[in-house]
Amino acid sequence: MKNILYLISFILLTLYACNDKNEPASKKKLSYEVKNNLDFNRFNSIITIELDELKNTFPEAEAFAVFEGQKEVVSQLITRGPQQGLLILIDSINGGTIKNIIIHSVATDSATVFPKRTQAEISIKNGGEWKGREYIGGHFENVESLKVPQEHTDHSGYIRYEGPGWESDLVAYRFYLDWRNATDIFGKTTHDMVLQKVGQVGFDSYHELNDWGMDVLKVGNSLGIGAPAYFERGKAIRVDSTDSLRSEVFVNGSIYSSVKTNHYGWRVAGNKLNLRSYYSIHAGSRLTHHQIVYDGDTDNIATGIVKSDSAQLYKNEGSTEAYGYIATYGRQSLNEDNLGLAVLFPADKLKQITADDYSDIVVLKPANKEVNYYFLAAWELEKNGIKNEKDFLSYVEQMAKELANPLSVSLKN
């Protein structure tokens, strides 16, 4: 009889321990209303609950679970940088409607591990040697951060695909971590993470169509898409002359990833600026958010997109209801198929929309030594992607409205 009682007690304890891996660590909770103030449905939107707000209710907590009713909502905790807080992915919300979510603290080892829908990486060669400005031999290994060697320049063969990369399930981007400092696009034919495959066998490999996609943009002397610059005397001056560069994978998460780069001693317009650049992306989105914080003095930060004879330019200065944008669409990809490009910016920060020989350009007014803007690319061969100019322009208009009208979040308790 005693053995039977022991057995029953053991079974009950086991069932209790395994009941629900998201069992709240305490009975405390935070309840919020999330409202879509626009009149159309929104998909894959991010909201952020500030760390201070979480700590006030859960002072000891290190992990959280978010629920809409009985359904767990995808989330990611970020504890540093400009985007820190609990990021919550609202997969869909109808126009003019409200969703209710509840946040609990959970034990760290029982927090849900969500499927990876974003990625950031830097990959360099080890085991070889420098011969002049070229790195010979060795094999690629991913690193968390990199101070760029003085020997490094374009086509040195040292950094896989020549710089950091970041991606969502829809699109991937990179920028050249050298004097060019232009931003490029990897179009994707899959929703899987692909950057780990890119450039493993040399530069030419990603300029041809692969099973994952390809490099779709010819950058040349332009800003590519969304690279920073200074506009002076009718020309966009890229961040091409610096004392040193240091880049790091700042966040590499399931629904949000970011690359941070310090550009020390950018010599421009008779000044020296130190830039901290954050390129970030979230799941289900083509948008890269570029946040630039700087030390020094400048009257503008410019950005833009590569000029193309094969694409029509559209521009909109924006309003209080929508971001401004410049956008192009046409057969401008390296695969000679349709590619849409856009840069979106707060309307009140616009100085002018202009151009030089290589790029269509937006010139922006910094505020408190900071500039924020977004850019996006949509390739014809994307899986379930945008296939024509009309749909692309509608998409850009929708993104412009969403950026100017983020989901509103109200604390209920």
Tab-separated table of C-alpha atoms in Angstrom:
chain	number	residue	atom	x	y	z
A	1	MET	CA	0.000	0.000	0.000
A	2	LYS	CA	2.821	2.392	0.923
A	3	ASN	CA	4.535	1.744	-2.436
A	4	ILE	CA	1.307	2.540	-4.256
A	5	LEU	CA	0.969	5.847	-2.376
A	6	TYR	CA	4.583	6.744	-3.242
A	7	LEU	CA	3.889	5.930	-6.895
A	8	ILE	CA	0.743	8.091	-6.972
A	9	SER	CA	2.605	10.991	-5.323
A	10	PHE	CA	5.458	10.702	-7.847
A	11	ILE	CA	3.038	10.723	-10.784
A	12	LEU	CA	1.191	13.771	-9.435
A	13	LEU	CA	4.425	15.686	-8.875
A	14	THR	CA	5.638	14.831	-12.381
A	15	LEU	CA	2.375	15.941	-13.962
A	16	TYR	CA	2.506	19.189	-11.997
A	17	ALA	CA	6.093	19.905	-13.053
A	18	CYS	CA	5.364	19.183	-16.726
A	19	ASN	CA	1.940	20.845	-16.776
A	20	ASP	CA	2.788	23.876	-18.917
A	21	LYS	CA	6.225	25.129	-19.763
A	22	ASN	CA	4.798	28.643	-19.923
A	23	GLU	CA	3.311	28.472	-16.448
A	24	PRO	CA	3.694	31.994	-15.013
A	25	ALA	CA	6.589	32.409	-12.608
A	26	SER	CA	4.289	34.645	-10.534
A	27	LYS	CA	0.607	35.549	-10.546
A	28	LYS	CA	1.410	39.098	-11.629
A	29	LYS	CA	0.537	40.118	-15.167
A	30	LEU	CA	0.453	43.100	-17.479
A	31	SER	CA	-2.593	43.555	-19.708
A	32	TYR	CA	-2.616	45.755	-22.816
A	33	GLU	CA	-4.950	46.873	-25.548
A	34	VAL	CA	-3.382	47.009	-29.000
A	35	LYS	CA	-5.329	49.083	-31.522
A	36	ASN	CA	-5.033	49.501	-35.273
A	37	ASN	CA	-6.095	53.097	-35.903
A	38	LEU	CA	-5.941	52.701	-39.683
A	39	ASP	CA	-8.844	51.525	-41.836
A	40	PHE	CA	-7.017	48.563	-43.391
A	41	ASN	CA	-5.684	45.270	-42.056
A	42	ARG	CA	-2.070	45.128	-40.919
A	43	PHE	CA	0.263	42.156	-40.870
A	44	ASN	CA	3.482	41.374	-38.992
A	45	SER	CA	3.649	44.595	-36.999
A	46	ILE	CA	6.005	45.012	-34.035
A	47	ILE	CA	5.070	46.660	-30.764
A	48	THR	CA	7.525	47.258	-27.911
A	49	ILE	CA	6.894	47.159	-24.163
A	50	GLU	CA	9.577	49.212	-22.430
A	51	LEU	CA	11.984	47.484	-20.052
A	52	ASP	CA	11.198	49.900	-17.224
A	53	GLU	CA	7.526	49.032	-17.461
A	54	LEU	CA	8.321	45.326	-17.286
A	55	LYS	CA	10.719	45.748	-14.374
A	56	ASN	CA	8.169	47.717	-12.352
A	57	THR	CA	5.845	44.701	-12.377
A	58	PHE	CA	8.399	41.900	-12.649
A	59	PRO	CA	11.557	43.220	-10.915
A	60	GLU	CA	13.376	39.867	-10.907
A	61	ALA	CA	12.123	38.428	-14.184
A	62	GLU	CA	14.433	37.600	-17.093
A	63	ALA	CA	11.940	35.959	-19.481
A	64	PHE	CA	8.332	36.576	-20.492
A	65	ALA	CA	5.414	34.959	-22.291
A	66	VAL	CA	2.729	36.908	-24.151
A	67	PHE	CA	-0.793	35.608	-24.714
A	68	GLU	CA	-3.838	36.596	-26.712
A	69	GLY	CA	-6.450	34.479	-25.006
A	70	GLN	CA	-5.015	30.953	-24.926
A	71	LYS	CA	-2.691	31.557	-27.881
A	72	GLU	CA	0.928	32.465	-27.211
A	73	VAL	CA	2.093	35.465	-29.214
A	74	VAL	CA	5.610	35.524	-30.649
A	75	SER	CA	7.942	37.809	-28.691
A	76	GLN	CA	11.624	38.589	-28.165
A	77	LEU	CA	13.344	40.349	-25.278
A	78	ILE	CA	16.104	42.845	-26.115
A	79	THR	CA	18.088	44.332	-23.248
A	80	ARG	CA	20.403	46.814	-25.012
A	81	GLY	CA	20.498	49.304	-27.835
A	82	PRO	CA	17.889	51.686	-29.245
A	83	GLN	CA	15.196	48.997	-29.644
A	84	GLN	CA	15.417	47.486	-26.164
A	85	GLY	CA	12.281	46.138	-24.548
A	86	LEU	CA	9.930	43.222	-25.114
A	87	LEU	CA	9.207	43.110	-28.847
A	88	ILE	CA	5.868	41.498	-29.692
A	89	LEU	CA	4.897	40.443	-33.212
A	90	ILE	CA	1.237	41.147	-33.988
A	91	ASP	CA	0.788	38.788	-36.920
A	92	SER	CA	-2.500	40.360	-38.066
A	93	ILE	CA	-4.963	42.969	-36.851
A	94	ASN	CA	-7.982	44.232	-38.759
A	95	GLY	CA	-8.492	47.896	-39.489
A	96	GLY	CA	-10.024	49.850	-36.604
A	97	THR	CA	-9.982	46.887	-34.212
A	98	ILE	CA	-8.432	46.109	-30.816
A	99	LYS	CA	-6.535	43.068	-29.583
A	100	ASN	CA	-5.993	42.262	-25.925
A	101	ILE	CA	-2.710	40.726	-24.813
A	102	ILE	CA	-1.401	39.619	-21.438
A	103	ILE	CA	2.258	39.386	-20.396
A	104	HIS	CA	3.477	36.963	-17.711
A	105	SER	CA	6.984	36.379	-16.434
A	106	VAL	CA	8.264	32.816	-16.910
A	107	ALA	CA	11.340	30.879	-15.868
A	108	THR	CA	14.184	31.455	-18.335
A	109	ASP	CA	14.616	27.778	-19.138
A	110	SER	CA	10.910	27.382	-19.918
A	111	ALA	CA	10.542	30.332	-22.315
A	112	THR	CA	9.358	29.296	-25.768
A	113	VAL	CA	11.996	29.154	-28.493
A	114	PHE	CA	10.274	30.507	-31.589
A	115	PRO	CA	11.196	29.609	-35.193
A	116	LYS	CA	13.940	31.817	-36.576
A	117	ARG	CA	12.543	34.359	-39.007
A	118	THR	CA	15.389	36.905	-38.917
A	119	GLN	CA	19.168	36.664	-38.911
A	120	ALA	CA	22.289	38.837	-38.797
A	121	GLU	CA	25.871	37.742	-39.350
A	122	ILE	CA	29.458	38.754	-40.086
A	123	SER	CA	31.769	36.125	-41.553
A	124	ILE	CA	35.530	36.473	-42.071
A	125	LYS	CA	38.401	34.243	-43.139
A	126	ASN	CA	40.768	32.643	-40.669
A	127	GLY	CA	43.785	30.463	-41.327
A	128	GLY	CA	45.124	32.387	-44.317
A	129	GLU	CA	47.314	35.456	-44.707
A	130	TRP	CA	47.328	38.947	-46.120
A	131	LYS	CA	49.301	39.555	-49.302
A	132	GLY	CA	49.040	43.274	-49.879
A	133	ARG	CA	45.326	44.118	-49.943
A	134	GLU	CA	44.192	40.536	-50.647
A	135	TYR	CA	43.575	37.725	-48.139
A	136	ILE	CA	44.878	34.400	-49.448
A	137	GLY	CA	43.724	30.988	-48.214
A	138	GLY	CA	41.832	30.280	-45.021
A	139	HIS	CA	38.205	29.439	-44.384
A	140	PHE	CA	35.167	31.475	-43.394
A	141	GLU	CA	34.019	31.640	-39.786
A	142	ASN	CA	31.233	33.717	-38.291
A	143	VAL	CA	32.259	36.283	-35.666
A	144	GLU	CA	30.263	38.479	-33.310
A	145	SER	CA	32.265	41.625	-34.067
A	146	LEU	CA	35.039	42.864	-36.320
A	147	LYS	CA	37.452	45.764	-36.342
A	148	VAL	CA	38.232	46.106	-40.016
A	149	PRO	CA	41.943	45.542	-40.757
A	150	GLN	CA	43.824	48.374	-42.433
A	151	GLU	CA	44.656	46.031	-45.323
A	152	HIS	CA	41.002	45.421	-46.148
A	153	THR	CA	39.406	47.036	-49.197
A	154	ASP	CA	36.847	46.072	-51.811
A	155	HIS	CA	37.271	42.542	-53.196
A	156	SER	CA	39.949	41.604	-50.647
A	157	GLY	CA	38.335	38.202	-50.157
A	158	TYR	CA	38.492	38.585	-46.377
A	159	ILE	CA	34.830	39.182	-45.482
A	160	ARG	CA	32.219	36.829	-46.905
A	161	TYR	CA	29.985	38.840	-49.242
A	162	GLU	CA	32.136	41.869	-48.284
A	163	GLY	CA	30.292	42.995	-45.146
A	164	PRO	CA	27.633	42.298	-42.535
A	165	GLY	CA	24.289	40.850	-43.592
A	166	TRP	CA	20.801	40.889	-42.107
A	167	GLU	CA	17.585	39.291	-43.310
A	168	SER	CA	13.947	38.535	-42.634
A	169	ASP	CA	11.967	35.679	-44.112
A	170	LEU	CA	11.243	37.933	-47.114
A	171	VAL	CA	14.518	39.635	-48.098
A	172	ALA	CA	18.195	39.981	-47.169
A	173	TYR	CA	20.532	42.978	-47.192
A	174	ARG	CA	24.240	43.667	-46.756
A	175	PHE	CA	26.561	46.624	-46.871
A	176	TYR	CA	30.148	46.874	-48.039
A	177	LEU	CA	32.379	47.236	-44.982
A	178	ASP	CA	34.965	49.300	-46.842
A	179	TRP	CA	35.332	52.693	-48.514
A	180	ARG	CA	32.211	52.144	-50.633
A	181	ASN	CA	29.842	51.739	-47.640
A	182	ALA	CA	26.910	51.124	-49.998
A	183	THR	CA	23.970	48.847	-49.219
A	184	ASP	CA	23.014	45.917	-51.430
A	185	ILE	CA	20.146	43.412	-51.717
A	186	PHE	CA	19.920	39.635	-51.802
A	187	GLY	CA	16.565	38.686	-53.302
A	188	LYS	CA	15.160	35.476	-51.821
A	189	THR	CA	13.100	32.715	-53.415
A	190	THR	CA	12.435	31.060	-50.049
A	191	HIS	CA	11.263	32.098	-46.590
A	192	ASP	CA	14.139	30.178	-44.992
A	193	MET	CA	17.231	31.888	-43.591
A	194	VAL	CA	19.818	31.990	-46.398
A	195	LEU	CA	22.743	34.264	-45.488
A	196	GLN	CA	24.791	31.344	-44.165
A	197	LYS	CA	24.877	29.992	-47.752
A	198	VAL	CA	25.882	33.204	-49.500
A	199	GLY	CA	29.410	33.739	-50.805
A	200	GLN	CA	30.901	30.494	-49.561
A	201	VAL	CA	32.519	29.893	-52.949
A	202	GLY	CA	33.471	33.420	-54.009
A	203	PHE	CA	31.990	36.648	-55.296
A	204	ASP	CA	30.620	35.317	-58.553
A	205	SER	CA	28.472	32.658	-56.892
A	206	TYR	CA	25.794	35.034	-55.644
A	207	HIS	CA	25.557	37.064	-58.840
A	208	GLU	CA	23.859	34.097	-60.495
A	209	LEU	CA	20.469	32.649	-59.551
A	210	ASN	CA	20.791	30.004	-56.815
A	211	ASP	CA	18.196	27.827	-55.110
A	212	TRP	CA	17.921	30.497	-52.356
A	213	GLY	CA	17.946	33.572	-54.651
A	214	MET	CA	20.717	35.984	-55.694
A	215	ASP	CA	22.262	39.445	-55.460
A	216	VAL	CA	19.697	41.512	-57.351
A	217	LEU	CA	21.161	45.039	-57.315
A	218	LYS	CA	23.925	46.657	-59.338
A	219	VAL	CA	25.308	49.254	-56.917
A	220	GLY	CA	28.288	50.711	-58.772
A	221	ASN	CA	29.086	54.265	-57.571
A	222	SER	CA	25.599	54.797	-56.137
A	223	LEU	CA	24.171	54.625	-52.612
A	224	GLY	CA	22.705	51.224	-53.459
A	225	ILE	CA	19.615	51.311	-51.287
A	226	GLY	CA	19.529	53.339	-48.088
A	227	ALA	CA	23.238	53.941	-47.516
A	228	PRO	CA	24.100	57.117	-45.576
A	229	ALA	CA	25.814	60.104	-47.178
A	230	TYR	CA	26.346	63.843	-46.928
A	231	PHE	CA	24.842	65.979	-49.686
A	232	GLU	CA	27.037	68.836	-50.859
A	233	ARG	CA	27.360	70.738	-54.147
A	234	GLY	CA	24.960	68.475	-55.988
A	235	LYS	CA	26.591	65.207	-54.927
A	236	ALA	CA	26.017	62.510	-52.320
A	237	ILE	CA	29.303	61.820	-50.516
A	238	ARG	CA	29.319	58.307	-49.122
A	239	VAL	CA	30.972	57.412	-45.813
A	240	ASP	CA	34.115	56.664	-47.788
A	241	SER	CA	36.943	58.188	-45.741
A	242	THR	CA	37.177	57.162	-42.080
A	243	ASP	CA	39.853	56.553	-39.461
A	244	SER	CA	38.514	53.073	-38.641
A	245	LEU	CA	35.463	50.829	-38.770
A	246	ARG	CA	34.065	48.402	-36.222
A	247	SER	CA	30.961	46.309	-36.884
A	248	GLU	CA	29.074	43.815	-34.749
A	249	VAL	CA	26.088	41.515	-34.801
A	250	PHE	CA	24.098	43.544	-32.305
A	251	VAL	CA	21.008	41.320	-32.164
A	252	ASN	CA	20.476	37.947	-33.840
A	253	GLY	CA	16.987	36.895	-32.844
A	254	SER	CA	13.925	34.985	-33.916
A	255	ILE	CA	11.824	38.009	-34.945
A	256	TYR	CA	14.298	40.911	-34.827
A	257	SER	CA	17.947	41.211	-35.842
A	258	SER	CA	20.323	44.158	-36.053
A	259	VAL	CA	23.840	45.106	-37.153
A	260	LYS	CA	25.672	47.952	-35.425
A	261	THR	CA	28.644	49.696	-37.039
A	262	ASN	CA	30.872	52.450	-35.689
A	263	HIS	CA	32.372	54.687	-38.364
A	264	TYR	CA	35.123	56.601	-36.578
A	265	GLY	CA	36.414	59.856	-38.015
A	266	TRP	CA	34.309	60.287	-41.158
A	267	ARG	CA	35.951	63.210	-42.912
A	268	VAL	CA	33.306	65.250	-44.706
A	269	ALA	CA	32.578	68.948	-45.355
A	270	GLY	CA	35.601	70.047	-43.351
A	271	ASN	CA	34.408	68.134	-40.269
A	272	LYS	CA	34.976	64.793	-38.618
A	273	LEU	CA	31.947	62.792	-37.555
A	274	ASN	CA	31.692	59.577	-35.561
A	275	LEU	CA	28.649	57.601	-36.698
A	276	ARG	CA	26.878	54.779	-34.886
A	277	SER	CA	24.723	53.000	-37.431
A	278	TYR	CA	22.036	50.418	-36.643
A	279	TYR	CA	20.472	48.449	-39.497
A	280	SER	CA	17.578	46.331	-38.217
A	281	ILE	CA	14.784	44.154	-39.589
A	282	HIS	CA	11.851	42.203	-38.181
A	283	ALA	CA	9.999	39.066	-39.197
A	284	GLY	CA	7.495	39.236	-42.033
A	285	SER	CA	8.803	42.604	-43.212
A	286	ARG	CA	10.846	43.901	-46.134
A	287	LEU	CA	11.636	47.108	-44.246
A	288	THR	CA	15.086	47.823	-42.887
A	289	HIS	CA	15.120	50.514	-40.221
A	290	HIS	CA	18.309	52.575	-40.344
A	291	GLN	CA	19.048	54.590	-37.228
A	292	ILE	CA	22.135	56.841	-37.243
A	293	VAL	CA	23.462	58.557	-34.130
A	294	TYR	CA	26.524	60.788	-34.504
A	295	ASP	CA	29.029	62.960	-32.686
A	296	GLY	CA	30.103	66.153	-34.413
A	297	ASP	CA	28.286	68.693	-36.549
A	298	THR	CA	26.451	68.295	-39.825
A	299	ASP	CA	23.490	70.068	-41.389
A	300	ASN	CA	22.234	67.003	-43.264
A	301	ILE	CA	22.348	63.261	-43.661
A	302	ALA	CA	21.336	62.016	-47.093
A	303	THR	CA	20.365	58.634	-48.464
A	304	GLY	CA	18.824	57.260	-51.630
A	305	ILE	CA	18.549	54.535	-54.233
A	306	VAL	CA	20.530	53.704	-57.327
A	307	LYS	CA	19.417	55.371	-60.555
A	308	SER	CA	18.205	53.065	-63.275
A	309	ASP	CA	17.236	53.700	-66.891
A	310	SER	CA	14.992	50.643	-66.632
A	311	ALA	CA	12.832	51.894	-63.762
A	312	GLN	CA	10.280	54.652	-63.204
A	313	LEU	CA	10.897	57.045	-60.284
A	314	TYR	CA	8.061	57.981	-57.920
A	315	LYS	CA	8.312	60.481	-55.082
A	316	ASN	CA	6.109	61.771	-52.306
A	317	GLU	CA	7.113	64.346	-49.685
A	318	GLY	CA	4.772	62.842	-47.097
A	319	SER	CA	2.465	64.427	-44.525
A	320	THR	CA	1.345	64.071	-40.917
A	321	GLU	CA	-0.584	60.989	-42.045
A	322	ALA	CA	2.130	59.196	-44.014
A	323	TYR	CA	5.897	59.006	-44.400
A	324	GLY	CA	7.407	60.474	-47.510
A	325	TYR	CA	9.206	58.247	-49.976
A	326	ILE	CA	11.134	57.875	-53.177
A	327	ALA	CA	10.578	54.630	-55.053
A	328	THR	CA	11.484	52.995	-58.337
A	329	TYR	CA	10.057	49.964	-60.093
A	330	GLY	CA	11.051	48.174	-63.288
A	331	ARG	CA	13.309	45.586	-64.864
A	332	GLN	CA	16.301	46.781	-62.887
A	333	SER	CA	17.489	43.600	-61.155
A	334	LEU	CA	20.730	41.852	-62.082
A	335	ASN	CA	18.488	39.023	-63.276
A	336	GLU	CA	16.799	41.522	-65.620
A	337	ASP	CA	13.431	41.068	-63.982
A	338	ASN	CA	11.223	43.382	-61.952
A	339	LEU	CA	12.551	44.915	-58.772
A	340	GLY	CA	10.979	47.597	-56.601
A	341	LEU	CA	13.079	49.839	-54.353
A	342	ALA	CA	12.012	52.501	-51.865
A	343	VAL	CA	13.355	54.777	-49.132
A	344	LEU	CA	10.799	56.074	-46.616
A	345	PHE	CA	11.332	58.995	-44.235
A	346	PRO	CA	9.453	61.194	-41.716
A	347	ALA	CA	7.929	64.081	-43.631
A	348	ASP	CA	8.999	66.697	-41.086
A	349	LYS	CA	12.664	65.727	-41.504
A	350	LEU	CA	12.804	66.266	-45.271
A	351	LYS	CA	15.108	68.982	-46.621
A	352	GLN	CA	14.857	68.070	-50.293
A	353	ILE	CA	14.424	65.303	-52.823
A	354	THR	CA	17.134	65.536	-55.471
A	355	ALA	CA	19.617	63.438	-57.446
A	356	ASP	CA	23.193	63.209	-58.610
A	357	ASP	CA	24.765	61.228	-61.439
A	358	TYR	CA	24.376	57.889	-59.665
A	359	SER	CA	21.505	58.048	-57.160
A	360	ASP	CA	18.066	59.459	-56.532
A	361	ILE	CA	18.512	61.184	-53.193
A	362	VAL	CA	16.617	62.223	-50.082
A	363	VAL	CA	18.305	64.877	-47.921
A	364	LEU	CA	17.200	64.780	-44.278
A	365	LYS	CA	17.465	67.168	-41.323
A	366	PRO	CA	19.065	65.585	-38.239
A	367	ALA	CA	17.377	66.073	-34.865
A	368	ASN	CA	19.363	65.745	-31.622
A	369	LYS	CA	22.263	64.302	-33.624
A	370	GLU	CA	20.122	61.441	-34.899
A	371	VAL	CA	18.506	60.408	-38.182
A	372	ASN	CA	15.958	57.637	-38.798
A	373	TYR	CA	14.612	56.299	-42.066
A	374	TYR	CA	13.562	53.014	-43.674
A	375	PHE	CA	14.186	51.248	-46.949
A	376	LEU	CA	12.785	48.189	-48.694
A	377	ALA	CA	13.126	45.998	-51.756
A	378	ALA	CA	10.569	43.731	-53.439
A	379	TRP	CA	11.762	41.285	-56.103
A	380	GLU	CA	9.540	39.618	-58.680
A	381	LEU	CA	10.856	36.117	-57.881
A	382	GLU	CA	10.133	36.283	-54.146
A	383	LYS	CA	8.037	33.439	-52.804
A	384	ASN	CA	4.440	34.745	-52.875
A	385	GLY	CA	5.894	38.167	-53.599
A	386	ILE	CA	4.849	41.372	-55.360
A	387	LYS	CA	4.653	40.834	-59.122
A	388	ASN	CA	3.782	44.178	-60.706
A	389	GLU	CA	4.231	47.923	-60.460
A	390	LYS	CA	0.684	48.708	-59.315
A	391	ASP	CA	0.877	46.299	-56.380
A	392	PHE	CA	4.330	47.570	-55.444
A	393	LEU	CA	3.235	51.196	-55.313
A	394	SER	CA	0.176	50.239	-53.247
A	395	TYR	CA	2.482	48.383	-50.878
A	396	VAL	CA	4.821	51.389	-50.514
A	397	GLU	CA	1.836	53.672	-49.831
A	398	GLN	CA	0.591	51.257	-47.173
A	399	MET	CA	4.013	51.061	-45.505
A	400	ALA	CA	4.217	54.876	-45.523
A	401	LYS	CA	0.900	55.071	-43.644
A	402	GLU	CA	1.834	52.312	-41.200
A	403	LEU	CA	5.137	53.973	-40.293
A	404	ALA	CA	3.388	57.266	-39.547
A	405	ASN	CA	0.615	55.506	-37.585
A	406	PRO	CA	2.108	52.746	-35.425
A	407	LEU	CA	-0.205	50.444	-33.493
A	408	SER	CA	-1.295	52.156	-30.291
A	409	VAL	CA	-0.625	50.272	-27.053
A	410	SER	CA	-2.492	51.053	-23.843
A	411	LEU	CA	-1.896	49.538	-20.406
A	412	LYS	CA	-5.133	48.169	-18.940
A	413	ASN	CA	-4.152	47.272	-15.363
